[in-house]
Amino acid sequence: MDSLPNPPAPNPPALEHLARVPKVWQWLALLIFSMLFAGALEFGALPAALLIGPMLAAILAGANGATVRVPQPLFGAAQAIVGCLVAASISADIFPLFYKEWPLFLGVVVATVAASSLLGWLISRWRILPGTTAVWGSSPGAATAMVLMAGAFGADQRLVAFMQYLRVILVSMTAALVARVDTSGIEIPAIIWFPPIDPIAFAATIGVALVGSLIGKLFRLPSPFFLGTFIFGTAVHLGLGVTMQLPPWLLALFYTMIGWTIGLNFTRAILRHATRALPQIVGSIIILHRLLRRPRLHDQPCARHRSADRLSGDQPRRHGQASPSSPPPHSMSPSSWRCDRPASSSCCWSDRAWRGWWREV
């Protein structure tokens, strides 16, 4: 008796569809969707558009079985550039001001770290998120730096990025809603994507990134590319007066690399877990902001250029009105950010300090 014919094979699950696509087409699709998401976020005046946009596109690709991955050397270079950015943002003239108002800063730091650590510990203890992931995700600080550091300490970078950038999006959306009813006439300076390159400053940036990365690897630092570059860059910037130039196109390129690296590692299981934890994560963000609401110290904010904010997401979009006499920001070097008031002005530093703390948490 003849055996019955085998039934037709079922269609492959959606998870495998993208895995069957040639890698060149996967990269092309990833690039197109990254541009669409980043453009939409930029149009909505949200920060970190050039990191969150590619990360969202990569999450979509990773959840559908994409097999492409960012080469590790490129991801390491991206971490080093972020380290340069942080190092270049530190100025020697802030230390006397820190010393003058150290009780304020110490109190702010202790309160912020204590509140965020408590919430992170509770999320971990209630098993909403695993291990130290909740603590790193709740940690105050520049979101990109926190994500990079979390991976070096064994936390799940994907969930930490989910928590950190969800907070960035929620805070920026709130700020955008407030800004819509603001009648102060604040204007956002335009980004000059391809400014004139200073050969010495740009070469210094590349040199600091290379040497700092080697130092980080040599001393076996956690997140060696980021921490090594940050420590070495800070030393040469403050100690030797080395100026670094980070043009927007360079930051955009490496923010994209970071977004892709994190997003492509997402799976459907991770997305389901993050979705189930979403209400608790949003609640923790709201509680943290309610606990750490800053008092209104001054009616008028100090004015500084914030072009880099639109790329990194580490600062609010609307911070102050740029001085008409201030030159346009040709690079990400903080030397192009100037306050319209004297450095000794209490409004200038105190309000800047509170705003800096507020945007970090």
CSV table of N, CA, C and O in Angstrom, one decimal, residues 13-14 28 36 38 62 75 86-87 94 111 142 167 172 174 206 212 223 257 304 313 343 358:
chain,number,residue,atom,x,y,z
A,13,PRO,N,8.5,30.5,9.7
A,13,PRO,CA,8.1,31.6,10.6
A,13,PRO,C,8.7,32.9,10.2
A,13,PRO,O,9.7,33.0,9.6
A,14,ALA,N,8.0,34.0,10.7
A,14,ALA,CA,8.5,35.3,10.3
A,14,ALA,C,9.9,35.5,10.8
A,14,ALA,O,10.6,36.3,10.3
A,28,LEU,N,20.9,47.2,3.5
A,28,LEU,CA,20.2,48.3,2.8
A,28,LEU,C,18.9,48.6,3.5
A,28,LEU,O,18.5,49.7,3.7
A,36,LEU,N,14.5,56.6,8.0
A,36,LEU,CA,13.1,56.9,8.3
A,36,LEU,C,12.8,57.2,9.7
A,36,LEU,O,12.2,58.2,10.1
A,38,ALA,N,15.0,57.9,12.1
A,38,ALA,CA,15.8,59.1,12.6
A,38,ALA,C,15.2,60.4,12.1
A,38,ALA,O,15.1,61.4,12.8
A,62,GLY,N,16.5,42.9,14.0
A,62,GLY,CA,16.9,41.8,14.9
A,62,GLY,C,15.8,40.8,15.3
A,62,GLY,O,15.9,39.6,15.4
A,75,PHE,N,32.4,49.2,16.6
A,75,PHE,CA,31.7,49.5,17.8
A,75,PHE,C,32.7,50.0,18.9
A,75,PHE,O,32.4,50.9,19.6
A,86,VAL,N,32.8,63.2,25.9
A,86,VAL,CA,32.6,63.4,27.3
A,86,VAL,C,33.8,64.2,27.9
A,86,VAL,O,33.7,65.1,28.6
A,87,ALA,N,35.0,63.7,27.5
A,87,ALA,CA,36.3,64.4,28.0
A,87,ALA,C,36.4,65.8,27.5
A,87,ALA,O,36.8,66.7,28.3
A,94,ILE,N,35.3,74.9,35.8
A,94,ILE,CA,34.2,74.5,36.6
A,94,ILE,C,34.6,74.1,38.0
A,94,ILE,O,33.8,74.1,39.0
A,111,ALA,N,21.4,62.4,46.6
A,111,ALA,CA,20.0,62.2,46.5
A,111,ALA,C,19.6,61.5,45.2
A,111,ALA,O,18.8,60.6,45.2
A,142,ALA,N,24.6,60.3,31.4
A,142,ALA,CA,24.4,60.3,30.0
A,142,ALA,C,24.0,58.9,29.6
A,142,ALA,O,24.7,57.9,29.9
A,167,ARG,N,13.5,56.6,29.0
A,167,ARG,CA,13.5,57.8,29.8
A,167,ARG,C,13.8,59.1,29.0
A,167,ARG,O,13.1,60.1,29.2
A,172,SER,N,11.9,64.0,27.0
A,172,SER,CA,11.9,65.0,25.8
A,172,SER,C,10.5,65.3,25.3
A,172,SER,O,10.2,66.4,24.9
A,174,THR,N,7.8,65.3,27.2
A,174,THR,CA,7.3,66.2,28.1
A,174,THR,C,7.8,67.6,27.9
A,174,THR,O,7.0,68.6,28.0
A,206,ILE,N,41.4,61.9,16.9
A,206,ILE,CA,41.7,60.6,16.5
A,206,ILE,C,42.8,60.0,17.4
A,206,ILE,O,42.8,58.8,17.8
A,212,GLY,N,43.9,56.3,24.0
A,212,GLY,CA,43.0,56.0,25.1
A,212,GLY,C,42.5,54.5,25.0
A,212,GLY,O,42.4,53.9,26.1
A,223,SER,N,34.8,48.3,29.9
A,223,SER,CA,34.5,49.1,28.8
A,223,SER,C,35.8,49.9,28.4
A,223,SER,O,35.8,51.1,28.5
A,257,MET,N,26.4,53.5,14.7
A,257,MET,CA,27.0,52.2,15.0
A,257,MET,C,26.6,51.6,16.3
A,257,MET,O,26.3,50.4,16.5
A,304,ARG,N,23.2,79.0,26.4
A,304,ARG,CA,24.3,78.3,25.8
A,304,ARG,C,23.9,77.6,24.5
A,304,ARG,O,22.8,77.3,24.3
A,313,GLY,N,21.3,63.5,22.8
A,313,GLY,CA,20.2,63.3,23.7
A,313,GLY,C,20.6,63.5,25.2
A,313,GLY,O,19.8,63.1,26.1
A,343,ALA,N,30.9,84.2,34.3
A,343,ALA,CA,31.0,82.9,34.9
A,343,ALA,C,30.7,82.9,36.4
A,343,ALA,O,30.3,81.9,37.0
A,358,TRP,N,19.1,67.9,36.4
A,358,TRP,CA,17.7,67.5,36.0
A,358,TRP,C,17.7,66.7,34.7
A,358,TRP,O,17.0,65.7,34.6
